[in-house]
Amino acid sequence: MIADLDSDGILTMMMHNNPNRGSPLRGKAMFDEVMGHFGDRVQGVQRIWVYGDNLGGFNEAVRGGASLVSAAKGTWTGRQAARYGFTRARIDEAVPRLDGGLPASPCHIPKMRELMDEEIERLARLAVEYHGIGCSITEIADLLIDKHPNLRLAPFRLAQVLRSAFGLSVHDLQYVTAWVQGEISLETLEERLQVTR
């Protein structure tokens, strides 16, 4: 779970849990913990969907005739936010995916060794070194994936490395993980990154 609360009280978060692989974490508990941590300072909940269950449910609802706002409210995040009184929604932007917005085909993802915190910090230091010789964030992501191929299968871990190295926002990390998963192009990623370092 990575969460940011901006100066206007807007909460942006990125969650990753995998109960199918035995994770004891549950999304509702993680959401509740973040809301408990920030408390009354939260004035709104923002999510950027570039992949995953929320986007899949959103797209399915829209294909079924729901409005964009109604589809957003019906997602898991929309329902969790509503439990805390955030019942209105708006869509800031909708960007077509490379695949034309069609649902992804099911695929087998091999079991991989999870990156430990020490490895994330080591890779973050390496990322800072690459940046010191003039590499862009996208070039650094490519170099890290070359050195540690499991990062392509674990985009959330890559996001943790880049956040640790550069303090990227959750918004930017959503686009990085979408790029790693092939959902958006490198050009779109570079346009979307709000932080240039």
Tab-separated table of N, CA and C in Angstrom, residues 57-151:
chain	number	residue	atom	x	y	z
A	57	GLY	N	-13.756	-3.597	-13.903
A	57	GLY	CA	-15.150	-3.421	-13.505
A	57	GLY	C	-15.759	-2.159	-14.082
A	58	PHE	N	-14.957	-1.096	-14.113
A	58	PHE	CA	-15.407	0.177	-14.687
A	58	PHE	C	-15.747	-0.007	-16.166
A	59	ASN	N	-14.816	-0.605	-16.922
A	59	ASN	CA	-15.046	-0.811	-18.356
A	59	ASN	C	-16.247	-1.717	-18.611
A	60	GLU	N	-16.391	-2.754	-17.810
A	60	GLU	CA	-17.523	-3.664	-17.979
A	60	GLU	C	-18.848	-2.933	-17.751
A	61	ALA	N	-18.897	-2.085	-16.725
A	61	ALA	CA	-20.124	-1.332	-16.447
A	61	ALA	C	-20.445	-0.361	-17.580
A	62	VAL	N	-19.407	0.309	-18.115
A	62	VAL	CA	-19.630	1.250	-19.221
A	62	VAL	C	-20.132	0.496	-20.452
A	63	ARG	N	-19.504	-0.650	-20.750
A	63	ARG	CA	-19.971	-1.455	-21.890
A	63	ARG	C	-21.414	-1.913	-21.691
A	64	GLY	N	-21.819	-2.067	-20.432
A	64	GLY	CA	-23.184	-2.475	-20.122
A	64	GLY	C	-24.174	-1.325	-20.118
A	65	GLY	N	-23.701	-0.112	-20.424
A	65	GLY	CA	-24.601	1.029	-20.532
A	65	GLY	C	-24.532	2.030	-19.396
A	66	ALA	N	-23.709	1.796	-18.384
A	66	ALA	CA	-23.605	2.739	-17.265
A	66	ALA	C	-22.872	4.002	-17.699
A	67	SER	N	-23.207	5.115	-17.068
A	67	SER	CA	-22.452	6.346	-17.308
A	67	SER	C	-21.075	6.196	-16.677
A	68	LEU	N	-20.127	7.047	-17.077
A	68	LEU	CA	-18.782	6.980	-16.503
A	68	LEU	C	-18.821	7.177	-14.989
A	69	VAL	N	-19.615	8.148	-14.529
A	69	VAL	CA	-19.695	8.426	-13.090
A	69	VAL	C	-20.323	7.249	-12.350
A	70	SER	N	-21.402	6.715	-12.878
A	70	SER	CA	-22.057	5.567	-12.246
A	70	SER	C	-21.115	4.367	-12.209
A	71	ALA	N	-20.381	4.153	-13.290
A	71	ALA	CA	-19.424	3.043	-13.341
A	71	ALA	C	-18.333	3.227	-12.291
A	72	ALA	N	-17.848	4.454	-12.120
A	72	ALA	CA	-16.809	4.728	-11.120
A	72	ALA	C	-17.333	4.459	-9.711
A	73	LYS	N	-18.556	4.876	-9.432
A	73	LYS	CA	-19.138	4.650	-8.103
A	73	LYS	C	-19.318	3.163	-7.809
A	74	GLY	N	-19.527	2.366	-8.848
A	74	GLY	CA	-19.751	0.939	-8.668
A	74	GLY	C	-18.497	0.104	-8.517
A	75	THR	N	-17.322	0.715	-8.692
A	75	THR	CA	-16.075	-0.036	-8.533
A	75	THR	C	-15.824	-0.327	-7.060
A	76	TRP	N	-14.886	-1.207	-6.809
A	76	TRP	CA	-14.520	-1.523	-5.429
A	76	TRP	C	-14.101	-0.253	-4.699
A	77	THR	N	-13.256	0.565	-5.326
A	77	THR	CA	-12.805	1.797	-4.677
A	77	THR	C	-13.978	2.733	-4.429
A	78	GLY	N	-14.872	2.846	-5.406
A	78	GLY	CA	-16.045	3.696	-5.226
A	78	GLY	C	-16.884	3.265	-4.034
A	79	ARG	N	-17.057	1.969	-3.873
A	79	ARG	CA	-17.836	1.455	-2.739
A	79	ARG	C	-17.116	1.686	-1.410
A	80	GLN	N	-15.784	1.525	-1.406
A	80	GLN	CA	-15.036	1.760	-0.164
A	80	GLN	C	-15.093	3.236	0.225
A	81	ALA	N	-14.927	4.121	-0.754
A	81	ALA	CA	-14.989	5.559	-0.475
A	81	ALA	C	-16.372	5.937	0.051
A	82	ALA	N	-17.420	5.332	-0.498
A	82	ALA	CA	-18.790	5.635	-0.062
A	82	ALA	C	-19.001	5.273	1.404
A	83	ARG	N	-18.316	4.234	1.882
A	83	ARG	CA	-18.441	3.870	3.304
A	83	ARG	C	-17.984	5.005	4.207
A	84	TYR	N	-17.121	5.874	3.693
A	84	TYR	CA	-16.608	7.005	4.465
A	84	TYR	C	-17.300	8.313	4.088
A	85	GLY	N	-18.403	8.221	3.363
A	85	GLY	CA	-19.190	9.407	3.040
A	85	GLY	C	-18.838	10.081	1.732
A	86	PHE	N	-17.903	9.538	0.982
A	86	PHE	CA	-17.520	10.125	-0.306
A	86	PHE	C	-18.370	9.459	-1.395
A	87	THR	N	-19.553	10.023	-1.636
A	87	THR	CA	-20.529	9.377	-2.517
A	87	THR	C	-20.653	10.045	-3.878
A	88	ARG	N	-20.046	11.198	-4.061
A	88	ARG	CA	-20.066	11.840	-5.380
A	88	ARG	C	-18.800	11.440	-6.121
A	89	ALA	N	-18.876	11.432	-7.442
A	89	ALA	CA	-17.705	11.056	-8.244
A	89	ALA	C	-17.627	11.938	-9.474
A	90	ARG	N	-16.427	12.073	-9.985
A	90	ARG	CA	-16.238	12.746	-11.269
A	90	ARG	C	-15.082	12.056	-11.974
A	91	ILE	N	-15.094	12.127	-13.277
A	91	ILE	CA	-14.037	11.542	-14.097
A	91	ILE	C	-13.197	12.695	-14.617
A	92	ASP	N	-11.931	12.739	-14.237
A	92	ASP	CA	-11.053	13.812	-14.704
A	92	ASP	C	-10.557	13.555	-16.115
A	93	GLU	N	-10.323	12.286	-16.445
A	93	GLU	CA	-9.772	11.969	-17.758
A	93	GLU	C	-9.980	10.486	-18.040
A	94	ALA	N	-10.226	10.163	-19.294
A	94	ALA	CA	-10.317	8.766	-19.724
A	94	ALA	C	-9.430	8.609	-20.951
A	95	VAL	N	-8.408	7.763	-20.846
A	95	VAL	CA	-7.426	7.584	-21.922
A	95	VAL	C	-7.528	6.158	-22.447
A	96	PRO	N	-7.744	5.975	-23.763
A	96	PRO	CA	-7.825	4.608	-24.307
A	96	PRO	C	-6.512	3.854	-24.114
A	97	ARG	N	-6.624	2.549	-23.865
A	97	ARG	CA	-5.438	1.708	-23.712
A	97	ARG	C	-4.913	1.305	-25.079
A	98	LEU	N	-3.697	0.789	-25.111
A	98	LEU	CA	-3.087	0.339	-26.362
A	98	LEU	C	-3.912	-0.749	-27.038
A	99	ASP	N	-4.559	-1.580	-26.235
A	99	ASP	CA	-5.319	-2.686	-26.812
A	99	ASP	C	-6.731	-2.280	-27.222
A	100	GLY	N	-6.996	-0.989	-27.260
A	100	GLY	CA	-8.313	-0.525	-27.657
A	100	GLY	C	-9.351	-0.664	-26.566
A	101	GLY	N	-8.922	-0.910	-25.341
A	101	GLY	CA	-9.841	-1.007	-24.229
A	101	GLY	C	-10.485	-2.374	-24.078
A	102	LEU	N	-10.068	-3.344	-24.890
A	102	LEU	CA	-10.615	-4.690	-24.768
A	102	LEU	C	-10.041	-5.355	-23.528
A	103	PRO	N	-10.814	-6.228	-22.888
A	103	PRO	CA	-10.290	-6.874	-21.694
A	103	PRO	C	-9.071	-7.734	-22.018
A	104	ALA	N	-8.147	-7.778	-21.097
A	104	ALA	CA	-6.932	-8.567	-21.296
A	104	ALA	C	-7.267	-10.052	-21.247
A	105	SER	N	-6.529	-10.821	-22.006
A	105	SER	CA	-6.715	-12.272	-21.979
A	105	SER	C	-6.088	-12.832	-20.712
A	106	PRO	N	-6.701	-13.871	-20.130
A	106	PRO	CA	-6.087	-14.484	-18.961
A	106	PRO	C	-4.723	-15.065	-19.326
A	107	CYS	N	-3.788	-14.960	-18.432
A	107	CYS	CA	-2.466	-15.535	-18.692
A	107	CYS	C	-1.906	-16.098	-17.397
A	108	HIS	N	-0.960	-16.972	-17.527
A	108	HIS	CA	-0.299	-17.564	-16.372
A	108	HIS	C	0.916	-16.713	-16.033
A	109	ILE	N	1.016	-16.299	-14.786
A	109	ILE	CA	2.194	-15.556	-14.334
A	109	ILE	C	2.968	-16.481	-13.410
A	110	PRO	N	4.218	-16.768	-13.773
A	110	PRO	CA	4.977	-17.708	-12.949
A	110	PRO	C	5.217	-17.177	-11.541
A	111	LYS	N	5.311	-18.090	-10.611
A	111	LYS	CA	5.608	-17.715	-9.238
A	111	LYS	C	7.012	-17.124	-9.196
A	112	MET	N	7.182	-16.066	-8.437
A	112	MET	CA	8.493	-15.429	-8.368
A	112	MET	C	8.841	-15.112	-6.927
A	113	ARG	N	10.110	-14.934	-6.722
A	113	ARG	CA	10.590	-14.552	-5.403
A	113	ARG	C	10.263	-13.082	-5.188
A	114	GLU	N	9.660	-12.767	-4.060
A	114	GLU	CA	9.328	-11.377	-3.757
A	114	GLU	C	10.599	-10.611	-3.405
A	115	LEU	N	10.623	-9.347	-3.794
A	115	LEU	CA	11.745	-8.496	-3.409
A	115	LEU	C	11.607	-8.122	-1.942
A	116	MET	N	12.660	-8.250	-1.204
A	116	MET	CA	12.657	-7.854	0.189
A	116	MET	C	12.983	-6.362	0.283
A	117	ASP	N	12.693	-5.768	1.432
A	117	ASP	CA	12.923	-4.337	1.617
A	117	ASP	C	14.368	-3.947	1.330
A	118	GLU	N	15.315	-4.803	1.740
A	118	GLU	CA	16.729	-4.474	1.508
A	118	GLU	C	17.022	-4.400	0.011
A	119	GLU	N	16.403	-5.302	-0.759
A	119	GLU	CA	16.615	-5.290	-2.205
A	119	GLU	C	16.002	-4.047	-2.835
A	120	ILE	N	14.846	-3.646	-2.345
A	120	ILE	CA	14.213	-2.429	-2.856
A	120	ILE	C	15.125	-1.241	-2.612
A	121	GLU	N	15.688	-1.143	-1.415
A	121	GLU	CA	16.590	-0.029	-1.108
A	121	GLU	C	17.863	-0.092	-1.957
A	122	ARG	N	18.394	-1.306	-2.164
A	122	ARG	CA	19.594	-1.451	-2.994
A	122	ARG	C	19.300	-1.002	-4.423
A	123	LEU	N	18.170	-1.439	-4.965
A	123	LEU	CA	17.800	-1.033	-6.322
A	123	LEU	C	17.506	0.465	-6.391
A	124	ALA	N	16.949	1.030	-5.330
A	124	ALA	CA	16.698	2.476	-5.306
A	124	ALA	C	18.020	3.240	-5.360
A	125	ARG	N	19.027	2.757	-4.626
A	125	ARG	CA	20.346	3.412	-4.684
A	125	ARG	C	20.932	3.312	-6.089
A	126	LEU	N	20.757	2.160	-6.722
A	126	LEU	CA	21.227	1.976	-8.095
A	126	LEU	C	20.499	2.943	-9.037
A	127	ALA	N	19.200	3.113	-8.836
A	127	ALA	CA	18.418	4.043	-9.660
A	127	ALA	C	18.950	5.464	-9.524
A	128	VAL	N	19.287	5.866	-8.308
A	128	VAL	CA	19.832	7.210	-8.084
A	128	VAL	C	21.180	7.355	-8.785
A	129	GLU	N	21.990	6.292	-8.766
A	129	GLU	CA	23.273	6.334	-9.487
A	129	GLU	C	23.047	6.515	-10.985
A	130	TYR	N	22.096	5.771	-11.555
A	130	TYR	CA	21.780	5.928	-12.980
A	130	TYR	C	21.322	7.351	-13.277
A	131	HIS	N	20.516	7.898	-12.376
A	131	HIS	CA	20.038	9.267	-12.575
A	131	HIS	C	21.215	10.241	-12.565
A	132	GLY	N	22.196	9.958	-11.714
A	132	GLY	CA	23.374	10.815	-11.615
A	132	GLY	C	24.193	10.873	-12.893
A	133	ILE	N	24.063	9.867	-13.754
A	133	ILE	CA	24.798	9.896	-15.024
A	133	ILE	C	23.889	10.311	-16.180
A	134	GLY	N	22.725	10.872	-15.843
A	134	GLY	CA	21.879	11.474	-16.869
A	134	GLY	C	20.749	10.630	-17.414
A	135	CYS	N	20.445	9.500	-16.791
A	135	CYS	CA	19.345	8.656	-17.279
A	135	CYS	C	17.996	9.214	-16.827
A	136	SER	N	17.005	9.123	-17.716
A	136	SER	CA	15.643	9.518	-17.351
A	136	SER	C	15.018	8.416	-16.500
A	137	ILE	N	13.884	8.722	-15.888
A	137	ILE	CA	13.210	7.729	-15.057
A	137	ILE	C	12.807	6.513	-15.881
A	138	THR	N	12.344	6.731	-17.106
A	138	THR	CA	11.950	5.589	-17.938
A	138	THR	C	13.164	4.754	-18.339
A	139	GLU	N	14.287	5.402	-18.622
A	139	GLU	CA	15.517	4.645	-18.930
A	139	GLU	C	15.960	3.848	-17.708
A	140	ILE	N	15.838	4.459	-16.540
A	140	ILE	CA	16.214	3.774	-15.299
A	140	ILE	C	15.328	2.550	-15.086
A	141	ALA	N	14.028	2.697	-15.322
A	141	ALA	CA	13.115	1.555	-15.166
A	141	ALA	C	13.541	0.415	-16.085
A	142	ASP	N	13.881	0.741	-17.331
A	142	ASP	CA	14.344	-0.286	-18.273
A	142	ASP	C	15.623	-0.959	-17.777
A	143	LEU	N	16.575	-0.161	-17.301
A	143	LEU	CA	17.840	-0.713	-16.809
A	143	LEU	C	17.613	-1.622	-15.602
A	144	LEU	N	16.730	-1.211	-14.694
A	144	LEU	CA	16.445	-2.035	-13.520
A	144	LEU	C	15.793	-3.354	-13.916
A	145	ILE	N	14.878	-3.303	-14.886
A	145	ILE	CA	14.230	-4.532	-15.356
A	145	ILE	C	15.257	-5.452	-16.012
A	146	ASP	N	16.222	-4.873	-16.756
A	146	ASP	CA	17.281	-5.690	-17.352
A	146	ASP	C	18.096	-6.399	-16.277
A	147	LYS	N	18.408	-5.704	-15.187
A	147	LYS	CA	19.216	-6.288	-14.118
A	147	LYS	C	18.409	-7.248	-13.242
A	148	HIS	N	17.111	-7.002	-13.117
A	148	HIS	CA	16.255	-7.797	-12.239
A	148	HIS	C	14.956	-8.097	-12.981
A	149	PRO	N	14.960	-9.098	-13.907
A	149	PRO	CA	13.803	-9.367	-14.770
A	149	PRO	C	12.490	-9.612	-14.027
A	150	ASN	N	12.548	-10.060	-12.778
A	150	ASN	CA	11.307	-10.271	-12.021
A	150	ASN	C	10.512	-8.985	-11.857
A	151	LEU	N	11.178	-7.832	-11.993
A	151	LEU	CA	10.458	-6.568	-11.847
A	151	LEU	C	9.397	-6.404	-12.926
